[in-house]
Coordinates of C-alpha atoms in Angstrom, one line a residue:
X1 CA 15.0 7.8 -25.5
X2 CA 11.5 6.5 -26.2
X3 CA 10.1 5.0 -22.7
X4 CA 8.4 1.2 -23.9
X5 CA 5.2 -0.3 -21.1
X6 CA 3.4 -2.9 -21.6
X7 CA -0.2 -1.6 -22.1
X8 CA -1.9 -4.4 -20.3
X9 CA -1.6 -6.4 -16.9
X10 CA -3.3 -9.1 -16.0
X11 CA -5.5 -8.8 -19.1
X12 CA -6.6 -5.0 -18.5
X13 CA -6.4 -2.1 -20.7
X14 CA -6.4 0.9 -19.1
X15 CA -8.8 3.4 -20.1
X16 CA -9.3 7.1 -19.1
X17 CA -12.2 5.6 -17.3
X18 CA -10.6 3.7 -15.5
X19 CA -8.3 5.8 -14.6
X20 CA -10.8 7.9 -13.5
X21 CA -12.2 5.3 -11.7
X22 CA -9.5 4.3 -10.1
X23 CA -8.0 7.0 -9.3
X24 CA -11.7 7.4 -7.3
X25 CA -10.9 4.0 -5.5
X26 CA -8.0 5.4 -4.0
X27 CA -8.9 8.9 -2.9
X28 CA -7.8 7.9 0.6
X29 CA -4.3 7.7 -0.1
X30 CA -4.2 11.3 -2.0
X31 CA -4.3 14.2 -0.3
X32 CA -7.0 16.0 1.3
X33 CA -8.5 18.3 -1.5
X34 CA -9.8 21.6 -0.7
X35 CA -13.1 21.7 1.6
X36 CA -16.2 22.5 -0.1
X37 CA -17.0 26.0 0.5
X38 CA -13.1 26.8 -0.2
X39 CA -13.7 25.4 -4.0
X40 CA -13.2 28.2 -6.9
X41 CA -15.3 29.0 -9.3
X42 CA -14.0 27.5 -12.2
X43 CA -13.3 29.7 -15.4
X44 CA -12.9 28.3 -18.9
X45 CA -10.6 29.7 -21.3
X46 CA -9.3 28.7 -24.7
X47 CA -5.8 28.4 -23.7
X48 CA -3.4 30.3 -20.8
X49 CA -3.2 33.9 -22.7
X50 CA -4.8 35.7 -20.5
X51 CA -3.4 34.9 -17.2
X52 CA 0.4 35.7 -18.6
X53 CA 0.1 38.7 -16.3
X54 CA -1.6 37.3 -13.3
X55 CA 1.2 34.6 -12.4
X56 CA 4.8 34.9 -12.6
X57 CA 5.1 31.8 -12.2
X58 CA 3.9 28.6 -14.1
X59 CA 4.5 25.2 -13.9
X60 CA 3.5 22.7 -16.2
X61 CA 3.0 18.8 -16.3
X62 CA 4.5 17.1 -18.8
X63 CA 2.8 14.0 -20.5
X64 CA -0.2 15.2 -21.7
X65 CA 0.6 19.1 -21.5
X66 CA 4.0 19.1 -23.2
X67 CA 3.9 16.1 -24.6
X68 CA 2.3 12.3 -25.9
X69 CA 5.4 10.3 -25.5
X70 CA 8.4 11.3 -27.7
X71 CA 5.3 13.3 -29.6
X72 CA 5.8 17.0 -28.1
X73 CA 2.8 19.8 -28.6
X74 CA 4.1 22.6 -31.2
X75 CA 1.9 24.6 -29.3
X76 CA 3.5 24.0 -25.9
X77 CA 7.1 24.9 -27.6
X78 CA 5.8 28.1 -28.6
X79 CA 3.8 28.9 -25.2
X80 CA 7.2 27.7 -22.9
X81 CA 9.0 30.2 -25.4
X82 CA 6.7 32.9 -25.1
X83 CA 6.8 33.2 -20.8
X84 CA 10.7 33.0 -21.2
X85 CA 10.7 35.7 -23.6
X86 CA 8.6 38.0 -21.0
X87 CA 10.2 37.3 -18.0
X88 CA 8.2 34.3 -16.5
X89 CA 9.7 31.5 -14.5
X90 CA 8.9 28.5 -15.7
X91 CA 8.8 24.8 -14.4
X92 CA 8.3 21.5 -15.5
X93 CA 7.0 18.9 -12.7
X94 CA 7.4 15.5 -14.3
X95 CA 6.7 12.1 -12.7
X96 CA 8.9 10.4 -15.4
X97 CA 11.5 8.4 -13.2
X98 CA 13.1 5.6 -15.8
X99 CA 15.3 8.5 -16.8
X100 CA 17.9 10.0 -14.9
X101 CA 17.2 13.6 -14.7
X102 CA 20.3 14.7 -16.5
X103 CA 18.5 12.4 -19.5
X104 CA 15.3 14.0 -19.1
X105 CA 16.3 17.6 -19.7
X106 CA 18.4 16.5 -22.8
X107 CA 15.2 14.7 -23.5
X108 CA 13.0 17.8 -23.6
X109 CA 15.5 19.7 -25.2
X110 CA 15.7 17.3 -27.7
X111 CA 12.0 17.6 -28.4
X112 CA 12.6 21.7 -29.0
X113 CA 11.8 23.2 -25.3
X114 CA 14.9 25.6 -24.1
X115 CA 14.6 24.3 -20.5
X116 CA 18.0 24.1 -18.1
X117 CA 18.8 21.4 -15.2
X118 CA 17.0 23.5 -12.7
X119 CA 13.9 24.5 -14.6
X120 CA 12.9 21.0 -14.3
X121 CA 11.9 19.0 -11.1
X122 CA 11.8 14.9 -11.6
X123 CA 10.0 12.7 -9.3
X124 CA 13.2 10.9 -9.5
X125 CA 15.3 14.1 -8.8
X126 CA 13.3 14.3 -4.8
X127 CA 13.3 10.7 -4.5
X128 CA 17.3 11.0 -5.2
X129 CA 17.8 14.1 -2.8
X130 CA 16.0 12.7 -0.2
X131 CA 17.9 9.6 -0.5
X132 CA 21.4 11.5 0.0
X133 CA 19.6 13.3 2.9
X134 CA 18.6 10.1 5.1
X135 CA 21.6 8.2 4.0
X136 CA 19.7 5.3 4.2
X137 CA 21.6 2.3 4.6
X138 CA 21.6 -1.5 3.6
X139 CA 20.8 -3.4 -0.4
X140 CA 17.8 -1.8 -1.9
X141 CA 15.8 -3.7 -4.9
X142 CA 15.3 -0.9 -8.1
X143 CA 12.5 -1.8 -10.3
X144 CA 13.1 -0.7 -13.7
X145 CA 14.8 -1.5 -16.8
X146 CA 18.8 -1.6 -17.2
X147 CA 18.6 1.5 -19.4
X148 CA 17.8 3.8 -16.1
X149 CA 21.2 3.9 -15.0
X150 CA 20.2 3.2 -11.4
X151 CA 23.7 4.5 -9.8
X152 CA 22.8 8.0 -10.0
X153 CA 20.4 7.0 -6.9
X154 CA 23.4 6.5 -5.0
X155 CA 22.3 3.5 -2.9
X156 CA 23.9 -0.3 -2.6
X157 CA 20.8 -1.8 -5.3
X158 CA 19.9 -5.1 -6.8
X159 CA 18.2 -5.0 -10.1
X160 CA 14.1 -6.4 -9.6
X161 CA 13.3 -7.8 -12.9
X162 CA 11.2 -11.1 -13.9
X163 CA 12.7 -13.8 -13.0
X164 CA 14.5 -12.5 -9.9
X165 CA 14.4 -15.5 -7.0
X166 CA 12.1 -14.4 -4.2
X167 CA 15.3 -15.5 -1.7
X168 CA 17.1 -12.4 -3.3
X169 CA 14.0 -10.9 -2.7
X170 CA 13.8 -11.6 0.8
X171 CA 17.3 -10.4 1.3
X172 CA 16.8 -6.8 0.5
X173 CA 16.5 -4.0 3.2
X174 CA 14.0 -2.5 0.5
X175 CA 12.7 -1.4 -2.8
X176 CA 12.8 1.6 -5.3
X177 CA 10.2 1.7 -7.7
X178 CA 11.1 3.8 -10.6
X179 CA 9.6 2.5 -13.8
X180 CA 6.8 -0.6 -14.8
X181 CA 8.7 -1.5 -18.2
X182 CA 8.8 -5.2 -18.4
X183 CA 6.5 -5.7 -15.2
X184 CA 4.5 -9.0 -15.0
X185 CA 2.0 -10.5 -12.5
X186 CA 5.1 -13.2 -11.6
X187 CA 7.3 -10.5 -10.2
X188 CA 4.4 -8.8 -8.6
X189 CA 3.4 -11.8 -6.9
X190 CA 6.7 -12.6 -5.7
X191 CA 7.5 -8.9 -4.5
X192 CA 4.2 -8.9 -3.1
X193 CA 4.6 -12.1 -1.0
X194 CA 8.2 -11.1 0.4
X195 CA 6.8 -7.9 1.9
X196 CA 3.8 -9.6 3.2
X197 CA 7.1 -12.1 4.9
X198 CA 8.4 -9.1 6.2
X199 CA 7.5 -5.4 5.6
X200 CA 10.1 -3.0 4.6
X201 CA 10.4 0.6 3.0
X202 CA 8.9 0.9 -0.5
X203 CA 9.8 4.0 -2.1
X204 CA 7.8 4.8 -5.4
X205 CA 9.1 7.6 -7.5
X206 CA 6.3 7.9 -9.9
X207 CA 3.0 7.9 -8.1
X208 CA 0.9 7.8 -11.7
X209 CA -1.8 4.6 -12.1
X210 CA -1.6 5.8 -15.8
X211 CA 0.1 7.7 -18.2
X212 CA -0.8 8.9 -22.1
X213 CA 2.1 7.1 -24.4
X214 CA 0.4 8.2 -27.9
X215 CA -3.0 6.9 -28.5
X216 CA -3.1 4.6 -25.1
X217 CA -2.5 4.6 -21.2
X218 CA 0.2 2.5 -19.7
X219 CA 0.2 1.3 -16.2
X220 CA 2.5 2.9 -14.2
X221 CA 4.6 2.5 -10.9
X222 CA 0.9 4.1 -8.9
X223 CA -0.5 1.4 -10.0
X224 CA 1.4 -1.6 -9.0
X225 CA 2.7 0.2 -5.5
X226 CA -1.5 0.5 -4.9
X227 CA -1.7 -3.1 -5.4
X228 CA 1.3 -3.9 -3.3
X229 CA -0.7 -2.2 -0.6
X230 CA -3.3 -4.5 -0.9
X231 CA -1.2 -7.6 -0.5
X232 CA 0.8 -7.0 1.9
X233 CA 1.2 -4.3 5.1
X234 CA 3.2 -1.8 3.7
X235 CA 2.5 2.1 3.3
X236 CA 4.8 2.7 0.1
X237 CA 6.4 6.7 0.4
X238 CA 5.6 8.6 -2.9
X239 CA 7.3 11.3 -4.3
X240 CA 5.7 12.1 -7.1
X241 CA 2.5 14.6 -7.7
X242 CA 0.0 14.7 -6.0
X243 CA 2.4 14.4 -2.6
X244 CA 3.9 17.2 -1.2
X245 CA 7.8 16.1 -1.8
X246 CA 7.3 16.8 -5.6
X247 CA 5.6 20.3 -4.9
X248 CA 7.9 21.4 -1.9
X249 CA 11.2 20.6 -4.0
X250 CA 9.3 22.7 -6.7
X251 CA 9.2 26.1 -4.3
X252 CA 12.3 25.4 -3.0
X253 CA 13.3 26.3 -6.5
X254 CA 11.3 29.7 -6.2
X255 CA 13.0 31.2 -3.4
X256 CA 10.3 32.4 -1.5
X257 CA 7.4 32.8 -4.1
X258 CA 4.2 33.0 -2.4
X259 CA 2.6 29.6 -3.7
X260 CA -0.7 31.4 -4.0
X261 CA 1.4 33.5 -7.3
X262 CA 2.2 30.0 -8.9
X263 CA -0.5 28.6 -11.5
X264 CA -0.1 24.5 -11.8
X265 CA -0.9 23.3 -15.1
X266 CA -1.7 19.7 -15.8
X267 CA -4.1 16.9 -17.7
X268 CA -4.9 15.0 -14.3
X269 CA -7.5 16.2 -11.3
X270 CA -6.0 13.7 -8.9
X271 CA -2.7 14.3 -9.5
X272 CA -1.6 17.9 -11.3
X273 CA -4.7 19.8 -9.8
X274 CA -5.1 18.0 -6.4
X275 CA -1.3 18.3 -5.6
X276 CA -1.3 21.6 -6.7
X277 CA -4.0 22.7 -4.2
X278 CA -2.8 20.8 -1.6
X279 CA 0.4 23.1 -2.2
X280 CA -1.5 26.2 -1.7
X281 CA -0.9 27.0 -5.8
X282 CA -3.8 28.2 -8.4
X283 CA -4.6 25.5 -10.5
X284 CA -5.6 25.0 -14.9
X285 CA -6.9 21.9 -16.3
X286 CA -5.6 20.7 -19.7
X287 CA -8.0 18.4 -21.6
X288 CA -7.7 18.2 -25.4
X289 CA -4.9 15.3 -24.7
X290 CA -4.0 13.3 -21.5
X291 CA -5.6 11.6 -19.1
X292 CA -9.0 13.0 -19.2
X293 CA -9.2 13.1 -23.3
X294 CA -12.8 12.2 -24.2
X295 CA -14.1 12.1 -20.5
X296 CA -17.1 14.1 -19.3
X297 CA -15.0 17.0 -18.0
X298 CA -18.0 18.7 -15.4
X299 CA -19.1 15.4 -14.4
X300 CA -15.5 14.5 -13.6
X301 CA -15.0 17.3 -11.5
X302 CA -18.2 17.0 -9.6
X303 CA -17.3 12.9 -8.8
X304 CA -13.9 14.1 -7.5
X305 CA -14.6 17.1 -5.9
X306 CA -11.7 18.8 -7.0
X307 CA -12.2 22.2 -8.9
X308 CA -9.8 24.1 -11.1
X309 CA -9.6 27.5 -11.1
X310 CA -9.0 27.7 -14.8
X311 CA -10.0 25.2 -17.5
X312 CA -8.6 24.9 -21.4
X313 CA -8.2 22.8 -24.3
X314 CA -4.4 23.5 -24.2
X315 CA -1.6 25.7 -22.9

């Protein structure tokens, strides 16, 4: 399956820039990165060769590491191959949430990397565990497209779509943001002005402003849950990277692995590498594709403040 978002909002067209920059804007809501003095001192390599015998662990991003949209890396096939072949554990940490997760395995499989159910953790697999932990109760809006097959959430849901009445909206106990295909600035409006009415839980499965679909960003759930904050008083609960649900579900996986043994490979300092630190794990930066592609890399770093321990072109 080929995910399909609109490339623009309200006229914009994201950019890495504006990523970056936005990503910048919003610092507040991320986590705390690490202090100053506790920054590494970041070493560049040509790709993740010679670390195979520092970690035995390594867990990778997906869009932009693995993959451009249905477009997977031959290089990243042969390098997930290669760790399997000597042993390494291996994990793929994916904010994609329009697919169940039983979709997006077969979905990676289908693009040539031998993963199994459990080597991969979806921000829509914690969102869905925590979900059967609270048993939360009462009609919950899903945003995203009828081909998510929003029953494996196991909630009482309402479809949020253009065109949905805001009295339907007003109805619902809350919302579950799982994909941006088809949003507009009507349904944002209307979504925005119900919770401005009267505040209830937002629960945003794929924390990501933007992510690489070929040769250009698409706005994603981030984004709009950001904006949502903005226009009304909610404080949406992410379970995506950077925040620790995605990370902890991830060492619950590793049955006691020391995080400090785990490298965290990904294309996005606010998300893949912040998260990562925040999760007490090393960290790599992949930049030949993804969200930083044709960005100032150093300069980057030193706006953020957060450091890498490891930098490369690709895995």
């Amino acid at each position: 399956m080929i995910d399909t978002h609109p490339i623009s909002f309200a006229g914009l067209t994201p950019s890495p820039a504006w990523a970056f920059a936005e990503y910048q804007r919003i610092r507040k809501t991320l986590p705390a990165g690490l202090p100053p003095e506790q920054a590494p001192c970041t070493r560049e390599l040509e790709t993740l060769e010679p670390l195979l015998d520092h970690f035995q662990v390594f867990v990778f991003d997906a869009f932009g590491v693995l993959n451009a949209g249905p477009r997977a890396f031959p290089s990243a096939i042969s390098r997930i191959r290669q760790l399997q072949q000597r042993g390494k554990t291996v994990r793929i940490l994916s904010n994609a949430a329009t697919a169940s997760h039983s979709a997006l395995v077969a979905k990676y499989r289908d693009m040539g990397f031998d993963i199994g159910h459990d080597q991969l953790v979806s921000s829509r697999s914690v969102l869905e565990q925590s979900l059967s932990r609270q048993l939360r109760k009462g009609r919950f809006g899903v945003l995203s497209p009828a081909s998510s097959a929003p029953d494996t959430l196991g909630v009482d849901w309402l479809p949020v779509r253009p065109g949905i009445q805001t009295g339907d909206l007003d109805r619902l106990d809350g919302f579950i943001f799982l994909s941006s295909e088809g949003w507009n600035e009507e349904v944002q409006e209307a979504l925005a002005k119900s919770l401005a009415r009267h505040p209830r839980p937002l629960l945003v499965a794929n924390p990501d402003l933007v992510a690489p679909r070929g040769d250009c960003l698409t706005l994603e759930p981030g984004y709009f849950a950001h904006l949502l904050m903005g226009q009304s008083a909610i404080e949406p609960e992410f379970f995506g990277k950077p925040y620790r649900p995605a990370f902890d579900s991830v060492l619950e996986t590793l049955k006691g692995v020391d995080p400090v043994d785990v490298l965290m490979v990904g294309d996005t300092l606010h998300t893949d590498i912040l998260g990562g630190q925040a999760a007490g794990m090393k960290t790599m930066l992949i930049t030949a594709e993804g969200a930083l592609q044709g960005m100032n890399i150093p300069d980057c770093i030193s706006q953020s403040g957060i450091v890498p321990d490891f930098i490369a072109p690709m895995i």
